[in-house]
Coordinates of C-alpha atoms in Angstrom, one line a residue:
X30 CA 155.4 -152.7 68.6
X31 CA 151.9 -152.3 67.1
X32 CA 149.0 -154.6 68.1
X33 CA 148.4 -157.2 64.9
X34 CA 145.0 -157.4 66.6
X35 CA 142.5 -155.3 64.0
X36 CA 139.8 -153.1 66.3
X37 CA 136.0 -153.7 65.7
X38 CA 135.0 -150.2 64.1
X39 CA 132.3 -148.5 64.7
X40 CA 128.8 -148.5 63.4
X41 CA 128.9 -144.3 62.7
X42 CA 132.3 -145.3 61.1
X43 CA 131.0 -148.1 58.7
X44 CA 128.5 -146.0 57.7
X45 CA 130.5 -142.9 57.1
X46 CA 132.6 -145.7 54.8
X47 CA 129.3 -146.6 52.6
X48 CA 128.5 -143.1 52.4
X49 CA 131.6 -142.1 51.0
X50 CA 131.8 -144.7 48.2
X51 CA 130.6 -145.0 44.5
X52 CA 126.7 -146.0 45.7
X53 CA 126.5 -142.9 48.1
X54 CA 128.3 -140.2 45.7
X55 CA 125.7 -141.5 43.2
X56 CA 122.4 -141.5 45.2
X57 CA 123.6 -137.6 46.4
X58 CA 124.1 -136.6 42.9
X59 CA 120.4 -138.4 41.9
X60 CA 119.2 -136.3 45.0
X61 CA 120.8 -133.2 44.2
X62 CA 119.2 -133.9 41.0
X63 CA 115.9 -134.3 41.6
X64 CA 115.9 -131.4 44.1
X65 CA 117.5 -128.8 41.8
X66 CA 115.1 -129.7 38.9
X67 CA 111.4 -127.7 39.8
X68 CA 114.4 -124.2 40.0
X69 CA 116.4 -125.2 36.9
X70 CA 112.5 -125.4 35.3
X71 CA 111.2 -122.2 36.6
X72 CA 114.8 -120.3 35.5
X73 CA 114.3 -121.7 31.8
X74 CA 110.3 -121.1 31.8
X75 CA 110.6 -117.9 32.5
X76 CA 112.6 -116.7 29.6
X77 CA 109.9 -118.3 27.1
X78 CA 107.5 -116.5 25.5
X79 CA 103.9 -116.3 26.4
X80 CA 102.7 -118.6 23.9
X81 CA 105.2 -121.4 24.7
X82 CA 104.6 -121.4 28.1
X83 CA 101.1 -121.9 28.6
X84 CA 101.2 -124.6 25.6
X85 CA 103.9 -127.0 26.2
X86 CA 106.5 -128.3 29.0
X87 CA 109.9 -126.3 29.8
X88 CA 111.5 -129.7 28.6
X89 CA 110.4 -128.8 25.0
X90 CA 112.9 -125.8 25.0
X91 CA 115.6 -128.0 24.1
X92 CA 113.6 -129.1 21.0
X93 CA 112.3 -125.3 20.3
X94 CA 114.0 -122.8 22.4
X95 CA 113.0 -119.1 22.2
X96 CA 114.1 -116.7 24.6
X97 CA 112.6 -113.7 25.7
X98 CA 113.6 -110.5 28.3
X99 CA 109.9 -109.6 28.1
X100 CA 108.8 -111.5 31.0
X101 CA 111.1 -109.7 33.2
X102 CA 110.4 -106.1 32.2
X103 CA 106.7 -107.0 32.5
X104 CA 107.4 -107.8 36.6
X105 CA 109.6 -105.6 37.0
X106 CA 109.1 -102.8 35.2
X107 CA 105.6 -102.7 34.0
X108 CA 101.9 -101.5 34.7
X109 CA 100.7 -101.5 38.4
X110 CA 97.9 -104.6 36.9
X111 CA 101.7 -106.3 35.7
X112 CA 104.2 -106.6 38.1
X113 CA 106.1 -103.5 39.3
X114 CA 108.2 -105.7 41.7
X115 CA 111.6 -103.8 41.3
X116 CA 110.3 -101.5 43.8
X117 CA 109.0 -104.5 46.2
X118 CA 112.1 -105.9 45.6
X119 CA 113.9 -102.9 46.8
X120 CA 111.6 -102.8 49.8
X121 CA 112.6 -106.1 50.6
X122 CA 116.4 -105.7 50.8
X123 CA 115.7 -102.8 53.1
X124 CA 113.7 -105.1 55.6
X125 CA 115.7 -108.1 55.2
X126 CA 119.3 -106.3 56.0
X127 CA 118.3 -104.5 58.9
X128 CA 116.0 -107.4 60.6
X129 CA 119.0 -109.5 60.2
X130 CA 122.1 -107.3 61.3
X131 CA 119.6 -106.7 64.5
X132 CA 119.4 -110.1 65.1
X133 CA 122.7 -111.1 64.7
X134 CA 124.1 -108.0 66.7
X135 CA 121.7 -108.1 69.8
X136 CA 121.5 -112.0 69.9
X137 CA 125.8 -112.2 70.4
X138 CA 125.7 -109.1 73.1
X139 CA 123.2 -111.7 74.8
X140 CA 124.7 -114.7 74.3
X141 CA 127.8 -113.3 75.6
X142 CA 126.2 -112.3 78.8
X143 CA 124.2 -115.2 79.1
X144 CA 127.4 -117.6 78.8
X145 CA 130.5 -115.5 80.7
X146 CA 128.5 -113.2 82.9
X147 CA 127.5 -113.9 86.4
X148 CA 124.1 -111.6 87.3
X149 CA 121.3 -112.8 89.4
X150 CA 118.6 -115.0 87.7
X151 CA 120.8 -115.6 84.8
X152 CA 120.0 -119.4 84.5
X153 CA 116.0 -118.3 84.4
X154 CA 116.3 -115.7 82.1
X155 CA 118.2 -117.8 79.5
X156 CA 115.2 -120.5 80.2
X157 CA 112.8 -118.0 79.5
X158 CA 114.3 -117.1 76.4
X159 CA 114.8 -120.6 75.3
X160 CA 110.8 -121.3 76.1
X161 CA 110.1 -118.2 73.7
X162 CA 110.9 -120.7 70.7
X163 CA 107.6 -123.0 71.7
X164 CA 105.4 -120.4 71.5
X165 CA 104.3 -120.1 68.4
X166 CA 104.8 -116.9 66.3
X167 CA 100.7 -116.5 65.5
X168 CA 99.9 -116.3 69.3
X169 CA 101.7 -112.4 69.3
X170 CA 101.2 -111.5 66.0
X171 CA 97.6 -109.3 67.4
X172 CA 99.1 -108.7 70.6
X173 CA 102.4 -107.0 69.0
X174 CA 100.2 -105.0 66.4
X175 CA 97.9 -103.6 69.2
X176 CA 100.4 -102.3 70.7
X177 CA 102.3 -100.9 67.9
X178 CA 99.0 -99.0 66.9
X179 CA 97.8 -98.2 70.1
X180 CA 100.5 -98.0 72.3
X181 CA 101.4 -100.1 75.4
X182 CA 99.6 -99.0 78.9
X183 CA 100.1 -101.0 82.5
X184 CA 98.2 -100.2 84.8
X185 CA 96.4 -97.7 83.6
X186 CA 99.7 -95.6 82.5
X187 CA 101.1 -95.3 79.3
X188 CA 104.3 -97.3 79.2
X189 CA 105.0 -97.0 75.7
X190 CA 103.0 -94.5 73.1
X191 CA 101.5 -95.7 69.6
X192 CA 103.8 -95.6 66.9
X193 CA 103.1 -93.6 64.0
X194 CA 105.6 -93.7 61.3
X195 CA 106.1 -91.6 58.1
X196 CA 108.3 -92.0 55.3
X197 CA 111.4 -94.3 55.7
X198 CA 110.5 -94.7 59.5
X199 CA 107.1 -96.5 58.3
X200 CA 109.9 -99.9 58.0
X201 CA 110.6 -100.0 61.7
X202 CA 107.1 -101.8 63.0
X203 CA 108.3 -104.5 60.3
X204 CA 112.2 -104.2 61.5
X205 CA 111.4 -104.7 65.1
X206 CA 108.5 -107.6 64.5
X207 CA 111.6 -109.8 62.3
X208 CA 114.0 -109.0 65.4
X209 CA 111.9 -110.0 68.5
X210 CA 110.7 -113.3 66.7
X211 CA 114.4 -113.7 65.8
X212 CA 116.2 -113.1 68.8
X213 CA 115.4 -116.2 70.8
X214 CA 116.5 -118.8 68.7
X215 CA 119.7 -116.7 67.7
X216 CA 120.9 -116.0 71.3
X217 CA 119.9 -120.1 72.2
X218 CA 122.0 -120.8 68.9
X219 CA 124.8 -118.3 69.8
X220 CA 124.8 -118.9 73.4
X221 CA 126.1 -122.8 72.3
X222 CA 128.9 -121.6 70.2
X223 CA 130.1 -118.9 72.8
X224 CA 129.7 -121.0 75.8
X225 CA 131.8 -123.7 74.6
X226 CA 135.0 -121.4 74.0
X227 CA 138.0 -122.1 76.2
X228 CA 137.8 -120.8 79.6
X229 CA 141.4 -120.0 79.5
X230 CA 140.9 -117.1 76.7
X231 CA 138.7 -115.3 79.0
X232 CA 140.9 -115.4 82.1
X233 CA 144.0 -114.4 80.5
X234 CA 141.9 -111.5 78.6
X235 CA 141.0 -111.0 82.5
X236 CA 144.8 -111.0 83.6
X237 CA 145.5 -108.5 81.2
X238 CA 142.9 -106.2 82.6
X239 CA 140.5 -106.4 79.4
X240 CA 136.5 -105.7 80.4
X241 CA 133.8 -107.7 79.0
X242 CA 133.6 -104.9 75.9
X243 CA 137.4 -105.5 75.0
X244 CA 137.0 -109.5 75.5
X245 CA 133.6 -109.4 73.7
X246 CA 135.2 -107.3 70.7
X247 CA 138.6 -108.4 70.3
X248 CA 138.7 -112.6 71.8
X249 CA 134.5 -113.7 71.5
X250 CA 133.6 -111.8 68.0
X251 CA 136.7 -113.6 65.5
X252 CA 136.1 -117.0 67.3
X253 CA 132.3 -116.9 66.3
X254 CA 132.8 -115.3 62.6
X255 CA 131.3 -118.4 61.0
X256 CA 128.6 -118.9 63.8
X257 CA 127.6 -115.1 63.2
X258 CA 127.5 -116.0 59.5
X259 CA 125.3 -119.2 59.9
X260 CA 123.1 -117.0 61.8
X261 CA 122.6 -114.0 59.8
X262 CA 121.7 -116.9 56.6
X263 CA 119.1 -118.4 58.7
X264 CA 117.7 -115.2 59.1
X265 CA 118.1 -112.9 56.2
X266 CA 116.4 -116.5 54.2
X267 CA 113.8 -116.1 57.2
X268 CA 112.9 -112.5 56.5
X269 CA 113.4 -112.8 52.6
X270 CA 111.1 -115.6 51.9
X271 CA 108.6 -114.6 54.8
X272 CA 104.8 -113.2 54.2
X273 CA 102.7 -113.6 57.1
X274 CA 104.5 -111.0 59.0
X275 CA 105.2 -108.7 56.2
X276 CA 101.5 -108.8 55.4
X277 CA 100.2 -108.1 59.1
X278 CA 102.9 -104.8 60.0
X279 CA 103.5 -103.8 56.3
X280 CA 100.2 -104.7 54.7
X281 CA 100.0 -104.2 51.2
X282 CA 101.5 -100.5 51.2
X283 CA 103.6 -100.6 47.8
X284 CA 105.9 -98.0 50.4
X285 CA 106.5 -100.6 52.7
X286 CA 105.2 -104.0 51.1
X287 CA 107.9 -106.5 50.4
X288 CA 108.5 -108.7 46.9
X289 CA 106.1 -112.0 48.7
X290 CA 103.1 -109.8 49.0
X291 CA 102.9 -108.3 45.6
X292 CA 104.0 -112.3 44.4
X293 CA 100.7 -113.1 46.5
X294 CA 98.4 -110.8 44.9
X295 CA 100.1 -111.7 41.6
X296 CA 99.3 -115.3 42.2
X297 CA 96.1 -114.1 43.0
X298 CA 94.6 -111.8 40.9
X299 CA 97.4 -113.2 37.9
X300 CA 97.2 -116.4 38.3
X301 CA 97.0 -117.6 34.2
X302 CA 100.0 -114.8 33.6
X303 CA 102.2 -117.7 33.9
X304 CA 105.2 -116.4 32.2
X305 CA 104.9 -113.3 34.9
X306 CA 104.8 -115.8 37.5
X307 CA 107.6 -117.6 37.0
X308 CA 109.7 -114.7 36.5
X309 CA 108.6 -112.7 39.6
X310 CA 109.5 -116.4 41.6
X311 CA 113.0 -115.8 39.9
X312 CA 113.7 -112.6 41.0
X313 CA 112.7 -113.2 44.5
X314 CA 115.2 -116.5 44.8
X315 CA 117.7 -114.7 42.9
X316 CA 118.9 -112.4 46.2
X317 CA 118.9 -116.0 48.5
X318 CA 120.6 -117.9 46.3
X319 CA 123.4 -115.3 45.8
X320 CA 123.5 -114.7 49.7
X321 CA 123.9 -118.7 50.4
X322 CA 126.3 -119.6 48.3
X323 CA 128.9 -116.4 48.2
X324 CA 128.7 -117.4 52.1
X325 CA 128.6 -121.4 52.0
X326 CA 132.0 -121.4 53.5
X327 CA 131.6 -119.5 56.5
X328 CA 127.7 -121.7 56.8
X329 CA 129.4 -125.0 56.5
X330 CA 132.0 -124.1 59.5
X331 CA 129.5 -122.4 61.7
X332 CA 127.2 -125.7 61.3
X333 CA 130.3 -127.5 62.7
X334 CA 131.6 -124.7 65.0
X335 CA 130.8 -125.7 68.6
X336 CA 130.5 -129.7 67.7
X337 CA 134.1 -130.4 69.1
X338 CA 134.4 -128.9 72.6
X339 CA 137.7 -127.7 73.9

């Protein structure tokens, strides 16, 4: 027989309830609003002409509208003193893909080891790593481009020679910057979601006879699909959007230089080319925006992955 009695609920649970009704489905729709707004602008200004642009509001295109590709073939396409960002953009998919699948590859091997391996100083070591987060990323960029350029020597012996790249190769200094100020928080994030997996997996994978290469392959890596997924977002948006390092290893080499330096010099040296502006900002959120929501799926389970233990 059920208790008559009705139970208190709880104050997450009233709140969830008030969230979930007319006044919090409107005030997330006003929100989503207001935050979507400044892009919506920038996609419709940057298919107006010249004149229109520097003259009068992106609103007024509903009143007037005239569209225009010309903005686009001048960024993309054009003079060196225009835009030439298709090749900038090209250099920044080939920065932002490996930088990410190193991250997201090397982080789980550690995780893994860090969560279901027993080695001395393990506890430390994932402390250490975990520390590496506070420091901030400024303090090594000189120290890491000293010893990419002259080389690494303890002691007075050379541990590790100066790297001199050519061609293709001249992408690594920026690959492995991206992946060693990656790597900590993906193996702290990583180490959560694998750490929390059912003990039982491991030990009948054990019974079995599996090694940790079988277990890690075939029991850890479908289990942490979405977590891999949320990771390799964080970063690849990381690396996509970022110009500090990009400007320090790649400098402004048009070989090596990715689309946010030549959008800084544009900004700089263009700055009343606003109809080139907003286009070049386009086509450098295009690539994100693509990558975030053809993976919102896998990001919205891998943000809840690990929140439920057992």
């Amino acid at each position: 027989m059920s208790d008559p009695t009705p139970r208190p609920t709880s104050a997450a649970a009233r709140v969830r309830r008030r969230l979930s009704g007319r006044v919090g489905s409107a005030v997330a729709i006003v929100i989503a609003l207001l935050w979507t707004m400044p892009t919506f602008g920038l996609l419709i200004s940057s298919f107006r002409p010249e004149q229109q642009i520097k003259t009068t509001g992106w609103w007024t295109f509903f009143t007037d509208p005239q569209v225009t590709l010309q903005n686009y073939a001048d960024v993309l396409f054009g003079t060196s003193s225009q835009g030439q960002l298709a090749s900038y953009f090209i250099n920044s998919i080939v920065i932002s893909l490996p930088s990410t699948v190193f991250v997201v590859g090397i982080a789980a091997l550690a995780a893994y080891a860090l969560a279901w391996m027993d080695f001395p100083g393990r506890d430390w070591l994932f402390l250490g790593i975990f520390a590496l987060q506070i420091v901030p990323l400024q303090m090594a960029l000189v120290p890491l481009l000293s010893i990419f350029s002259q080389g690494l020597v303890v002691g007075g012996v050379q541990v590790l020679p100066a790297w001199e790249f050519q061609g293709a190769l001249e992408f690594t200094n920026v690959w492995v910057a991206h992946t060693i100020f990656g790597l900590p928080l993906g193996i702290f994030l990583l180490h959560n979601f694998i750490s929390a997996l059912p003990r039982s997996l491991f030990e009948a994978a054990r019974v079995d006879g599996a090694g940790h290469g079988v277990i890690f392959r075939r029991v850890v890596t479908p289990l942490i699909v979405p977590a891999l997924v949320s990771l390799g977002i964080f970063q690849f948006l990381w690396v996509w959007n970022d110009l500090l390092v990009a400007l320090i290893f790649a400098g402004g080499n048009a070989d090596v230089a990715p689309l946010t330096v030549r959008l800084a010099e544009m900004a700089g040296t263009r700055g009343n080319e606003w109809q080139r502006l907003t286009a070049g900002a386009f086509v450098s959120i295009v690539v994100p925006l693509l990558v975030f929501f053809s993976l919102q799926r896998y990001f919205v389970r891998g943000l809840l992955a690990g929140s439920v233990k057992g």
